[in-house]
PDB file of C-alpha atoms in Angstrom:
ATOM      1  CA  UNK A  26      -6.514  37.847 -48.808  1.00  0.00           C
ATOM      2  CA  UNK A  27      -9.051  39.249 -46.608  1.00  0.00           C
ATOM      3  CA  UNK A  28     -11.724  36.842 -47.947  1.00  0.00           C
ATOM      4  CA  UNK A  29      -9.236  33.929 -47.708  1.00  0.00           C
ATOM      5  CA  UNK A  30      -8.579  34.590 -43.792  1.00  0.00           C
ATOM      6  CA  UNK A  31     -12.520  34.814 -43.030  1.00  0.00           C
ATOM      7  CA  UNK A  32     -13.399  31.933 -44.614  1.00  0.00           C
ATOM      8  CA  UNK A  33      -9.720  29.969 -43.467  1.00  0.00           C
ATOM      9  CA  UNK A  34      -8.658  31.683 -40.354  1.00  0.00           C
ATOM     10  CA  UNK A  35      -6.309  28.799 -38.835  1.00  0.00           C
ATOM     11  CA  UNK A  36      -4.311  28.440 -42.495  1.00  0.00           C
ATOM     12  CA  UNK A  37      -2.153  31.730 -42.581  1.00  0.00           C
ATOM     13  CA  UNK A  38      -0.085  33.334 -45.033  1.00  0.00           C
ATOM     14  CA  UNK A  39       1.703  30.159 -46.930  1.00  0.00           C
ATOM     15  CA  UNK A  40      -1.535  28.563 -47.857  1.00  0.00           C
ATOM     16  CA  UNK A  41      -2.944  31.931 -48.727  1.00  0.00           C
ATOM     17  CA  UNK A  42       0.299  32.132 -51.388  1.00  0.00           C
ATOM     18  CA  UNK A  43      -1.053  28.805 -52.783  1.00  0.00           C
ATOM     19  CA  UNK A  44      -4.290  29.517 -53.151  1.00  0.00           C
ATOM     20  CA  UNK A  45      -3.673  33.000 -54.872  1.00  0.00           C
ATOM     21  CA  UNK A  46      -1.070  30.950 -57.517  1.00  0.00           C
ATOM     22  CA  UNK A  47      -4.201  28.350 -57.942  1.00  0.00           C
ATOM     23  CA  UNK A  48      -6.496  31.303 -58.630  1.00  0.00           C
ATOM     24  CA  UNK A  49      -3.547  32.560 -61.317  1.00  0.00           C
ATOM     25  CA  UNK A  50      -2.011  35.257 -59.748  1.00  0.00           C
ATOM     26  CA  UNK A  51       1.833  35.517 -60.240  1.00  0.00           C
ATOM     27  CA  UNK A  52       2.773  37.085 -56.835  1.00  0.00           C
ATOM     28  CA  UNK A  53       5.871  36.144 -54.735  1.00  0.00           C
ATOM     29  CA  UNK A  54       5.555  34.386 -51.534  1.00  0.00           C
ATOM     30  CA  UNK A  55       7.613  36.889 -49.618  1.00  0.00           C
ATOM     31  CA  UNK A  56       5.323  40.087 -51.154  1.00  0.00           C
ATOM     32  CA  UNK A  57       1.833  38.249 -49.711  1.00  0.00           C
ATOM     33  CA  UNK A  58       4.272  37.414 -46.380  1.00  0.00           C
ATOM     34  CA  UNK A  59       4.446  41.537 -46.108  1.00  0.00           C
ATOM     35  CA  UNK A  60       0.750  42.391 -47.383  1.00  0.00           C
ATOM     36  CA  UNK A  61      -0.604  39.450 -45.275  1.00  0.00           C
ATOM     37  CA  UNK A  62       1.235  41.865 -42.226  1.00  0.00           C
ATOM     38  CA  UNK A  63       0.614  44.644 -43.070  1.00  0.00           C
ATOM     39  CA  UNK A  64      -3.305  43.952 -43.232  1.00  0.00           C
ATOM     40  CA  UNK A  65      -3.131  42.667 -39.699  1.00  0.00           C
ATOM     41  CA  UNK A  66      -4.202  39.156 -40.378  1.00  0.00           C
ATOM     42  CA  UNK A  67      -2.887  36.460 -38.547  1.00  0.00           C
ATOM     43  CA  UNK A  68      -3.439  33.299 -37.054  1.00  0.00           C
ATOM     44  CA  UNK A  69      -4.669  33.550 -33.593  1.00  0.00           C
ATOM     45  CA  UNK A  70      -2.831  31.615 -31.184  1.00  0.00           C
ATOM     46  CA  UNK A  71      -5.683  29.202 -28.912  1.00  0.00           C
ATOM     47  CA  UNK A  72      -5.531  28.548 -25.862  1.00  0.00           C
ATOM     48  CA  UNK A  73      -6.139  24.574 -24.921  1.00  0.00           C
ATOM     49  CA  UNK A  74      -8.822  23.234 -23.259  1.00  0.00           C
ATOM     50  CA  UNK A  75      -8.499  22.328 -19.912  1.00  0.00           C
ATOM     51  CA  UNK A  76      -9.308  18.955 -19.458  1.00  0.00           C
ATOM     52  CA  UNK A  77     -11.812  18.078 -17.391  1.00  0.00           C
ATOM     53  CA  UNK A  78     -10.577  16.921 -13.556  1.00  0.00           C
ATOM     54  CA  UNK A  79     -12.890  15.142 -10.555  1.00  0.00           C
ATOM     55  CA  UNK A  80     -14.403  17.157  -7.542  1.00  0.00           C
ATOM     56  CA  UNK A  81     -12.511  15.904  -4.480  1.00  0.00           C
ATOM     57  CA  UNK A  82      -9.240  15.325  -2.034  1.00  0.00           C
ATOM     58  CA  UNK A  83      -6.058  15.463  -4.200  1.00  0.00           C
ATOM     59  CA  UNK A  84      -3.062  13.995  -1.933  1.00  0.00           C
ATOM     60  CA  UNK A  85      -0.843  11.516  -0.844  1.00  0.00           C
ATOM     61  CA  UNK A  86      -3.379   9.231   1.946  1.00  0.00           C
ATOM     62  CA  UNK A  87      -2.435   5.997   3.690  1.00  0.00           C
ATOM     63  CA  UNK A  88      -4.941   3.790   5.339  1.00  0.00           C
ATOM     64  CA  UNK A  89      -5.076   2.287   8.609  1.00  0.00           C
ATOM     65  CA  UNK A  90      -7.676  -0.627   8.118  1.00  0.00           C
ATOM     66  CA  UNK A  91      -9.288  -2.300   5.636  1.00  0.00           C
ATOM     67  CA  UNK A  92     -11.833  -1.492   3.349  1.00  0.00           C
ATOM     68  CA  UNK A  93     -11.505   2.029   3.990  1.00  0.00           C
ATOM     69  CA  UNK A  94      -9.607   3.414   0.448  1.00  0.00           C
ATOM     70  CA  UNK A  95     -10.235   1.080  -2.412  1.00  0.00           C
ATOM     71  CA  UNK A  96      -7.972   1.958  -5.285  1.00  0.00           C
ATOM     72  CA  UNK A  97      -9.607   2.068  -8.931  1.00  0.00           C
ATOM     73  CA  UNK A  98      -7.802   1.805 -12.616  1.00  0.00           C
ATOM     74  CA  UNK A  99      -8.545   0.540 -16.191  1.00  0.00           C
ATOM     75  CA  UNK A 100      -5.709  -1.863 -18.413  1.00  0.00           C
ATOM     76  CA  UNK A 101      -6.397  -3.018 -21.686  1.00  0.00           C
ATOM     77  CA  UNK A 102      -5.661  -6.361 -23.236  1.00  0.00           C
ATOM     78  CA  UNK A 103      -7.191  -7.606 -26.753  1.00  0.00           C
ATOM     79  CA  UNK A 104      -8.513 -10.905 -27.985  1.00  0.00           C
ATOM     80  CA  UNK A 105      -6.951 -13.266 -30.524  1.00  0.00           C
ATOM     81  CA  UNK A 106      -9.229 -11.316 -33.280  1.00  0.00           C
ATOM     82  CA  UNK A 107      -7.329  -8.280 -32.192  1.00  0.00           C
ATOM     83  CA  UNK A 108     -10.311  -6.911 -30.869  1.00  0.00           C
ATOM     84  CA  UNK A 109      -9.930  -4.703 -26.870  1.00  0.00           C
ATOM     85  CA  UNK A 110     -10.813  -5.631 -23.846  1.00  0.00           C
ATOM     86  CA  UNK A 111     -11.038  -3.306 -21.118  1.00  0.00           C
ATOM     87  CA  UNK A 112     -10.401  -4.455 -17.662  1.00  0.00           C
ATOM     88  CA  UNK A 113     -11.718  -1.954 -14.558  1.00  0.00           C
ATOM     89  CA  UNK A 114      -9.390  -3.501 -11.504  1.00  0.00           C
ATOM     90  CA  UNK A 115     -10.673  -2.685  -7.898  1.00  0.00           C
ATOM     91  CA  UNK A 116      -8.130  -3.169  -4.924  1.00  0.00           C
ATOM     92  CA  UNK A 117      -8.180  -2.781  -1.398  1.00  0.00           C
ATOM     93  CA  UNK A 118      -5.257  -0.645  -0.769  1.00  0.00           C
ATOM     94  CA  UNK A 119      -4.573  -1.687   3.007  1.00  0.00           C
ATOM     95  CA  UNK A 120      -5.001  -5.345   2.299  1.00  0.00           C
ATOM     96  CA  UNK A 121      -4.255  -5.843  -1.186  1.00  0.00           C
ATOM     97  CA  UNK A 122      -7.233  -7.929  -1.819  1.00  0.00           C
ATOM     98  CA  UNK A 123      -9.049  -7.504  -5.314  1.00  0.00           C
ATOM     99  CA  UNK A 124     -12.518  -7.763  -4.785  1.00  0.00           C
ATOM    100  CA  UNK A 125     -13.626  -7.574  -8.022  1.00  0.00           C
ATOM    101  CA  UNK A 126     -11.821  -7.104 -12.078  1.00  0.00           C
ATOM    102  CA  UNK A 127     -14.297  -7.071 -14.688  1.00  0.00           C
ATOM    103  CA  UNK A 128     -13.550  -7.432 -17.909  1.00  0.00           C
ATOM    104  CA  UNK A 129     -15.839  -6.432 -21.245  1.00  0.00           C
ATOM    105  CA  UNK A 130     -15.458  -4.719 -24.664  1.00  0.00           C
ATOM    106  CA  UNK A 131     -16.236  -1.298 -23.070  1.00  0.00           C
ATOM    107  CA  UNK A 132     -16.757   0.120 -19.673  1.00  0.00           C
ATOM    108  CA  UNK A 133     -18.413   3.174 -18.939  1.00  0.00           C
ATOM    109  CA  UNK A 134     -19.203   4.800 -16.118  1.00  0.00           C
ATOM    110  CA  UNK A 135     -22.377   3.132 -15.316  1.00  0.00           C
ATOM    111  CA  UNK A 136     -20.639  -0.140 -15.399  1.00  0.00           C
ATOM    112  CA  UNK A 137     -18.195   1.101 -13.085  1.00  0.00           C
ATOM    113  CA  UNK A 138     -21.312   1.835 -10.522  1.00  0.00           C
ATOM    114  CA  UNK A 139     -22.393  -1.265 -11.124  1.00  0.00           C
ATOM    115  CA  UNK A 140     -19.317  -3.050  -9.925  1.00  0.00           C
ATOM    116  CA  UNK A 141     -18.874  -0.442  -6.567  1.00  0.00           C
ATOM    117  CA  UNK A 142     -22.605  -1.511  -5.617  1.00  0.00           C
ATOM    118  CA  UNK A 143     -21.557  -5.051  -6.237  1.00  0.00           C
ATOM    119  CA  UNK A 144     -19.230  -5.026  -4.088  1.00  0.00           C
ATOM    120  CA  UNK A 145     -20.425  -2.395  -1.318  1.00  0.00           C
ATOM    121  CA  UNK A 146     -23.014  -5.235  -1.219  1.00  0.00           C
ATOM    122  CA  UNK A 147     -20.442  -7.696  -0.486  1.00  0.00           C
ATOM    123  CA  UNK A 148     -18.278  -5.862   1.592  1.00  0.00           C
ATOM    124  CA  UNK A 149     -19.485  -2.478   2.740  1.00  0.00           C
ATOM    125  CA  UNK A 150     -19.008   0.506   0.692  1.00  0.00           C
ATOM    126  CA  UNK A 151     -15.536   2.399   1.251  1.00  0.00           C
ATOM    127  CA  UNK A 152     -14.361   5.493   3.178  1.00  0.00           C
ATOM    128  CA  UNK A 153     -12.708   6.766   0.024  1.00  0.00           C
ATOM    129  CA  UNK A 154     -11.604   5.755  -3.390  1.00  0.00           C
ATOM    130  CA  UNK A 155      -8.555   6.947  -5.083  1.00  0.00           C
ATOM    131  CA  UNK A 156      -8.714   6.772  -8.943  1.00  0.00           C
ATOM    132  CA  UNK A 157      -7.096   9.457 -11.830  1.00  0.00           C
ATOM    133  CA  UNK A 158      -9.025  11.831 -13.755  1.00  0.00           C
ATOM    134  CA  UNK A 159     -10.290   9.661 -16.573  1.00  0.00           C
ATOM    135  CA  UNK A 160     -13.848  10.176 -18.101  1.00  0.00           C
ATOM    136  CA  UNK A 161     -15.008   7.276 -16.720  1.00  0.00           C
ATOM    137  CA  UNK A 162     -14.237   8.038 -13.101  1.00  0.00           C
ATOM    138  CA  UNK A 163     -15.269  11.469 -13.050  1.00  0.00           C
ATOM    139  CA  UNK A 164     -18.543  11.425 -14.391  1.00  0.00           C
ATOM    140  CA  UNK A 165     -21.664  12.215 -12.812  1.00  0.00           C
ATOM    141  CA  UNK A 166     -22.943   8.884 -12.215  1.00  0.00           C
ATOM    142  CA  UNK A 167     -19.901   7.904  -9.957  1.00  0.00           C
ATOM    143  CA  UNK A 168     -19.994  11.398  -8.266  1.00  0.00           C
ATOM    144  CA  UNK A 169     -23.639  10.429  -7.369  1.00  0.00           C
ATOM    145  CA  UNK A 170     -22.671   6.737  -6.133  1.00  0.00           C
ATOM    146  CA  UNK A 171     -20.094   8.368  -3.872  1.00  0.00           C
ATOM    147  CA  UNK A 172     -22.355  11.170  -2.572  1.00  0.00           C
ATOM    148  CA  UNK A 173     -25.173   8.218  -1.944  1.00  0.00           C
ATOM    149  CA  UNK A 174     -22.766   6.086  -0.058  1.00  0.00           C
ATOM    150  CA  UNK A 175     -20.927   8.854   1.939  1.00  0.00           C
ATOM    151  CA  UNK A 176     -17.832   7.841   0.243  1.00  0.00           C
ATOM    152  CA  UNK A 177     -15.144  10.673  -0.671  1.00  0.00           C
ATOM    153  CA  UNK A 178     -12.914  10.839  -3.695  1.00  0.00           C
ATOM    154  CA  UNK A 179      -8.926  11.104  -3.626  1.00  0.00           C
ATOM    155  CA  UNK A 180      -7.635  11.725  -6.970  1.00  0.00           C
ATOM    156  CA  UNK A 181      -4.333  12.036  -8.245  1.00  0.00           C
ATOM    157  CA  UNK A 182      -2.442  14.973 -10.264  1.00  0.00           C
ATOM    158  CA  UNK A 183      -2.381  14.661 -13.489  1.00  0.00           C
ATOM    159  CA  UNK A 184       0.378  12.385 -15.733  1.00  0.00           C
ATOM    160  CA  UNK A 185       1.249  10.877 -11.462  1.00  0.00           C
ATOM    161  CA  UNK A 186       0.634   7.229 -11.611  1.00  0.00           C
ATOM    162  CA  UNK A 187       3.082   6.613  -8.935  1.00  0.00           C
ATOM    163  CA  UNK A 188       0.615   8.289  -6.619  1.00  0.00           C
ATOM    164  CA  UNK A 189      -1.748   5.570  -7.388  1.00  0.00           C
ATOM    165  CA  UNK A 190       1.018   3.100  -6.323  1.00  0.00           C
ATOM    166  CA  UNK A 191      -0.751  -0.014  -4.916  1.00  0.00           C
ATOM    167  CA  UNK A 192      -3.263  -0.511  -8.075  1.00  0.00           C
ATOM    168  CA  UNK A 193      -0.243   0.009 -10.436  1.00  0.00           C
ATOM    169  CA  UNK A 194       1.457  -2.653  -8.675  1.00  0.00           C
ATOM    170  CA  UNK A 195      -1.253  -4.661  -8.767  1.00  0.00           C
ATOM    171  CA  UNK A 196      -1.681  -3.899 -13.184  1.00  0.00           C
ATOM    172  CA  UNK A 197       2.240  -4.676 -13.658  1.00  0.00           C
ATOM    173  CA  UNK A 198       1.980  -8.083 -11.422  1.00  0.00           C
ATOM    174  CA  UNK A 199      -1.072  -9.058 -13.887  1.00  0.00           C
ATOM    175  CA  UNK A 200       0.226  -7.977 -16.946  1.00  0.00           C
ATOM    176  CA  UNK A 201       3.525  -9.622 -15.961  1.00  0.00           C
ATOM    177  CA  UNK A 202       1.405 -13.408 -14.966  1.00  0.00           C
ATOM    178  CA  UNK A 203      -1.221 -13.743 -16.990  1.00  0.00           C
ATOM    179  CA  UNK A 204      -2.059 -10.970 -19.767  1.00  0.00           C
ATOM    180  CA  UNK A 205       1.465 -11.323 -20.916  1.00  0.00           C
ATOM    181  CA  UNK A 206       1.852 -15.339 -21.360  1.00  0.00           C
ATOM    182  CA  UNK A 207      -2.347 -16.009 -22.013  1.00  0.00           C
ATOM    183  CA  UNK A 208      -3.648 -14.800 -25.516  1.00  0.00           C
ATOM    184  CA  UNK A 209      -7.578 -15.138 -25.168  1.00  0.00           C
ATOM    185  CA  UNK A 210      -9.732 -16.480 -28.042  1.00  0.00           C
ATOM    186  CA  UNK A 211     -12.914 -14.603 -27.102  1.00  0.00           C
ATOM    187  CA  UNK A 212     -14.938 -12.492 -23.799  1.00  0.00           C
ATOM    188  CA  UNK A 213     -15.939 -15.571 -22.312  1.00  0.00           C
ATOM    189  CA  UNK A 214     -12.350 -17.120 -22.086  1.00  0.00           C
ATOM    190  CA  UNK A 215     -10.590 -13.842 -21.383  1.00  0.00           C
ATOM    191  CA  UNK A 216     -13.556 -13.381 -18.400  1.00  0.00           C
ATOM    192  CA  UNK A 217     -13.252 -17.159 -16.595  1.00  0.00           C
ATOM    193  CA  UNK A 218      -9.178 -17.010 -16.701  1.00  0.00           C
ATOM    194  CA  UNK A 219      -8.889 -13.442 -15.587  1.00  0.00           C
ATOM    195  CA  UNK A 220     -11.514 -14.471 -12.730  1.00  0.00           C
ATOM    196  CA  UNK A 221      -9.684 -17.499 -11.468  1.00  0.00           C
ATOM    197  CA  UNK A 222      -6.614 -15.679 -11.100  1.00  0.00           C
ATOM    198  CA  UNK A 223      -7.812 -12.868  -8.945  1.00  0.00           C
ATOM    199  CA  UNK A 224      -9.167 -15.702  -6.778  1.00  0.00           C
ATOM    200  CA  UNK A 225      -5.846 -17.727  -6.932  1.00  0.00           C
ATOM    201  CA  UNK A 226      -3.873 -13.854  -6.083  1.00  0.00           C
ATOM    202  CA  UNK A 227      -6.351 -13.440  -3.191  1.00  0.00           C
ATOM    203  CA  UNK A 228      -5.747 -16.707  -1.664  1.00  0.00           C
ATOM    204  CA  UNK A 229      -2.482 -17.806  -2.766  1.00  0.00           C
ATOM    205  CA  UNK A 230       0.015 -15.154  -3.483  1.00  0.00           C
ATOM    206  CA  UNK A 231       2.256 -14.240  -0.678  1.00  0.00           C
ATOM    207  CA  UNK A 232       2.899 -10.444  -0.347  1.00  0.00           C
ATOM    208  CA  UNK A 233       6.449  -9.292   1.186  1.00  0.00           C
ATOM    209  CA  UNK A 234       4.803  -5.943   1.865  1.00  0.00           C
ATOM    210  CA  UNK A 235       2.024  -8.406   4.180  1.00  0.00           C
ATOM    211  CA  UNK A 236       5.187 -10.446   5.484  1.00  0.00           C
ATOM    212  CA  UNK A 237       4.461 -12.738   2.959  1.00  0.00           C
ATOM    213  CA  UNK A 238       0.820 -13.427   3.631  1.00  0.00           C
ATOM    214  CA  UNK A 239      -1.628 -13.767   1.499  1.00  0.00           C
ATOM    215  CA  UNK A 240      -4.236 -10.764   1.274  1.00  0.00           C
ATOM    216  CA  UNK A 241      -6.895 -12.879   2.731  1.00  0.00           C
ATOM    217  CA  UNK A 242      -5.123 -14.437   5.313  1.00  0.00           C
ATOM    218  CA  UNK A 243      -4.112 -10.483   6.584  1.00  0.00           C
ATOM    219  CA  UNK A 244      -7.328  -9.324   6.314  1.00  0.00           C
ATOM    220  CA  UNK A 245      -8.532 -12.320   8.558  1.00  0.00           C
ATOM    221  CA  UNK A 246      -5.628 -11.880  11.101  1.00  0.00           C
ATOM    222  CA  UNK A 247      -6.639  -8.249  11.359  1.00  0.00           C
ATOM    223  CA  UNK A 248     -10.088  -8.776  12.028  1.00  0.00           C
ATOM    224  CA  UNK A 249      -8.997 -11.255  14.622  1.00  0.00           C
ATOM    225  CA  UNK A 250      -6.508  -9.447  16.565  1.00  0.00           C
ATOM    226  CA  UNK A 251      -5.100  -6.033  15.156  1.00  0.00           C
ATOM    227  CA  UNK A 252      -8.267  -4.050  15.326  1.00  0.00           C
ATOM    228  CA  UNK A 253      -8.502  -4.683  18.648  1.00  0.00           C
ATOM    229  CA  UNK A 254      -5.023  -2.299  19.460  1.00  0.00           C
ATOM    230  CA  UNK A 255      -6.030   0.295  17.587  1.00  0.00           C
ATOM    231  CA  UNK A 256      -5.955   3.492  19.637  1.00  0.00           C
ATOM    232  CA  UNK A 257      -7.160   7.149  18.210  1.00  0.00           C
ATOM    233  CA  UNK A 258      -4.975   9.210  16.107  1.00  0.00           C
ATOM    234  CA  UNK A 259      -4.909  12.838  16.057  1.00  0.00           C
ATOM    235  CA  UNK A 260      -3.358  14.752  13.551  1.00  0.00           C
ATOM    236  CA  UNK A 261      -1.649  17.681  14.633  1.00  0.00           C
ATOM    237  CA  UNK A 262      -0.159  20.755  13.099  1.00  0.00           C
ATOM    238  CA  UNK A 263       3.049  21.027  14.670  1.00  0.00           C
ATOM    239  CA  UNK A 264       4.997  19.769  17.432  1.00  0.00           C
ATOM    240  CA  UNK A 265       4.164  17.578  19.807  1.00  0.00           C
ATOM    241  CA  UNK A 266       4.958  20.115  22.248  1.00  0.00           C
ATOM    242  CA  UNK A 267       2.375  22.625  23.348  1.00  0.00           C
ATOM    243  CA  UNK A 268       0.432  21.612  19.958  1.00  0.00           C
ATOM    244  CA  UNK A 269      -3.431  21.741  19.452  1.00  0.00           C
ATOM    245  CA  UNK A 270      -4.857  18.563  17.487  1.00  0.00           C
ATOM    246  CA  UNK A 271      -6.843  19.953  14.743  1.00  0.00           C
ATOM    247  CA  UNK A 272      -9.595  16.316  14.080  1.00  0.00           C
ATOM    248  CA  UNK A 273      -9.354  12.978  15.033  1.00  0.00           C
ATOM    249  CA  UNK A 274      -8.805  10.253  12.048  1.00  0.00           C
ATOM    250  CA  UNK A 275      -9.438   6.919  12.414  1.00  0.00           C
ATOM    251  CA  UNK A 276      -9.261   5.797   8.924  1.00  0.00           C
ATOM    252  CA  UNK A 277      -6.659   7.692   7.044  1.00  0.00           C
ATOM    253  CA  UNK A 278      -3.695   9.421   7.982  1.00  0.00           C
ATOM    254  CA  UNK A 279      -2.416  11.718   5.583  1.00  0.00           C
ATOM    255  CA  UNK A 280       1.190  11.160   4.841  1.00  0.00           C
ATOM    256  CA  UNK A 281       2.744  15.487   3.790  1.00  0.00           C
ATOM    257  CA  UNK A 282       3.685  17.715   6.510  1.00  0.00           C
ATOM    258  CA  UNK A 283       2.004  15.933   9.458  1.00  0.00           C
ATOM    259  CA  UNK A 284       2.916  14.886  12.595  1.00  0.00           C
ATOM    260  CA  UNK A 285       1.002  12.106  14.700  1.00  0.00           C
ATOM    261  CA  UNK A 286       0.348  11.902  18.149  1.00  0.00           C
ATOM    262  CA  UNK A 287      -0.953   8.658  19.876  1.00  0.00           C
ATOM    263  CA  UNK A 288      -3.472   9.148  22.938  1.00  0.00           C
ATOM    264  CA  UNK A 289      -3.073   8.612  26.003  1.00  0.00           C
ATOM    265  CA  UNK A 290       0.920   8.350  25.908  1.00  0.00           C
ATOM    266  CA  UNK A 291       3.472   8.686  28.887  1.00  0.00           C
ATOM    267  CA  UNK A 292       6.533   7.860  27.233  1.00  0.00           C
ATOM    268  CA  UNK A 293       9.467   9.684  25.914  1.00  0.00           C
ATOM    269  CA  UNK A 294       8.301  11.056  22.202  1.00  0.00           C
ATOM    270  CA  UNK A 295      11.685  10.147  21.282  1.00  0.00           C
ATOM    271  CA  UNK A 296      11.636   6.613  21.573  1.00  0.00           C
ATOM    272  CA  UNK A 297      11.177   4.967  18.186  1.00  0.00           C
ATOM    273  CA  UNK A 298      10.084   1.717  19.586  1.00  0.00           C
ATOM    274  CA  UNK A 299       7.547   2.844  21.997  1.00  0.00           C
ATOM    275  CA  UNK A 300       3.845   1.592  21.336  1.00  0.00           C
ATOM    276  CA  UNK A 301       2.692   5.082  21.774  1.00  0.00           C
ATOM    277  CA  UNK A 302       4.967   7.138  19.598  1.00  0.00           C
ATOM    278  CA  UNK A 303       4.508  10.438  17.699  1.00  0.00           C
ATOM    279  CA  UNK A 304       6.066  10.613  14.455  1.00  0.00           C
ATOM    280  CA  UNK A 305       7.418  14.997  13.280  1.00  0.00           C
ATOM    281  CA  UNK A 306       8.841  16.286   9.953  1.00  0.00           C
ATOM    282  CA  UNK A 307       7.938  13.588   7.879  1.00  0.00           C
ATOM    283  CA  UNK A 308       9.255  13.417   4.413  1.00  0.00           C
ATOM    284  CA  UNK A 309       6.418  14.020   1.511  1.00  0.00           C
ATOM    285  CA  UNK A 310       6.893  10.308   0.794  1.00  0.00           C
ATOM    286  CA  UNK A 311       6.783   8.620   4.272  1.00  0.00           C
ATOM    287  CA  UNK A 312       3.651   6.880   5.423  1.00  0.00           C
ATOM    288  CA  UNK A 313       3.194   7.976   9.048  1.00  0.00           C
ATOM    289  CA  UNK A 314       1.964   4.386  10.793  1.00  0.00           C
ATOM    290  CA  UNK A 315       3.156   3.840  14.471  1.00  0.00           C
ATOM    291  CA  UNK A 316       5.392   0.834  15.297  1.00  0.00           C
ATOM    292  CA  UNK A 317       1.793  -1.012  16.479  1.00  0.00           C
ATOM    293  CA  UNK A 318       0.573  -0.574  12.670  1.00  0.00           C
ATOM    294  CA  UNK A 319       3.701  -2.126  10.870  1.00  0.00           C
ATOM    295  CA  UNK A 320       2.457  -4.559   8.735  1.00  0.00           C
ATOM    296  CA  UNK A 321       4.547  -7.134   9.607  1.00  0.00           C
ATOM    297  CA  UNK A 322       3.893  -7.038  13.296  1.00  0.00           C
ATOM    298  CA  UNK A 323       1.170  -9.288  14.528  1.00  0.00           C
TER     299      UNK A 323
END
């Protein structure tokens, strides 16, 4: 028994019985049970592996103008050969736009650099990204990309989609148009149709959380008027009252256990409505945005 648990230490004391009644001993299970105790053998309990998880901010963030946190996920789809395709979405979480969804066989990380440098080129490269902790996303060649560009990571705990909320959105709304009702015969089909609806999402679709705008024709209005109202936010660690601001944020306010202070306010701090308000003891799920940030207000 001692040579069967060196040479098969994860099979334990059952298998051991059924190997000595191959071999022709006539022993009782419950007899090699005791002897297989008594000897001290055992099967050594293992510890799992702890998968492997991205360098970088893990939290709830909100942004406050565009093309500051662009949200990153994969979704999977297959061909009418039954064969995958893998579709890498890219959103811009403060507008909604999708600036780019490529779709291919495989995508690994270096693809995925390809694609951000794409579309830094296009559109400047982000403040942050928020993505999960999938092999893609965390390898080296993204870390690199991000440490080039000065871009930080936000990633999300583990098995907590919902804290990637706007890209998950944005999978369900094209599963639920297009993956769902399309079935593609090939790459090249799958690649033009998937293509022409991110256009016709980007230019068309009205968005209730945009006041039914389209992403494009927000992002325009805001470079037109809204960025020009945007005072500085500090983010303080307490009350209002007697509090010290601990930095100055002008892309990202986080939205746990912070209060926000406008500058250069004379108004009552109690007045919901004000243009200059400061927003205390938010809940772990609010998004702390002044009035003058509402989405709907132009």
């Amino acid at each position: 028994m001692r040579d069967f648990a060196k040479r098969r230490p994860r099979w334990g004391w059952r298998r051991a019985a059924v190997g000595l009644a191959a071999d022709g001993w006539r022993v009782n299970k419950k007899r090699v049970r005791r002897l297989w105790r008594d000897e001290g053998l055992r099967v050594v309990h293992r510890k799992r592996k702890k998968p492997l998880r991205g360098k970088g901010h893990v939290g709830a963030f909100c942004p406050i103008r565009p093309n500051v946190l662009w949200a990153l996920d994969f979704q999977f789809d297959q061909t009418a050969d039954v064969r995958t395709l893998k579709l890498f979405n890219v959103i811009d979480e403060y507008t909604r736009e999708c600036p780019a969804i490529v779709v291919d066989r495989n995508i690994d990380a270096d693809k995925v650099v390809d694609t951000l440098d794409r579309i830094a080129a296009e559109r400047g490269a982000p403040n942050y990204i928020r993505c999960d902790n999938g092999p893609e996303l965390i390898a080296a060649a993204v870390a690199d990309w991000c440490r080039f560009n000065t871009t930080k990571t936000v990633f999300i705990e583990p098995g907590s989609p919902w804290q990637n909320a706007w890209i998950e959105s944005f999978n369900g709304r094209l599963r639920d148009e297009l993956l769902n009702g399309e079935q593609f015969d090939n790459l090249l089909e799958a690649r033009v149709v998937i293509e022409d609806w991110r256009i016709d999402d980007n230019m068309n679709r009205p968005h209730s959380s945009l006041g039914y705008l389209t992403p494009n024709e927000y992002a325009n209005r805001w470079h037109q008027h809204d960025q020009e109202l945007q005072p500085q936010l500090f983010i303080t660690s307490g009350p209002t009252t007697g509090a010290r601001s601990v930095s100055l944020v002008p892309y990202l306010v986080r939205s746990r256990n912070l209060a926000i202070s406008c500058v250069g306010t004379n108004e009552p701090r109690n007045n919901p409505h004000s243009n200059n308000c400061s927003s205390h003891d938010a809940s772990p799920m609010s998004v702390l945005r002044p009035a003058w940030l509402s989405r709907k207000a132009f």
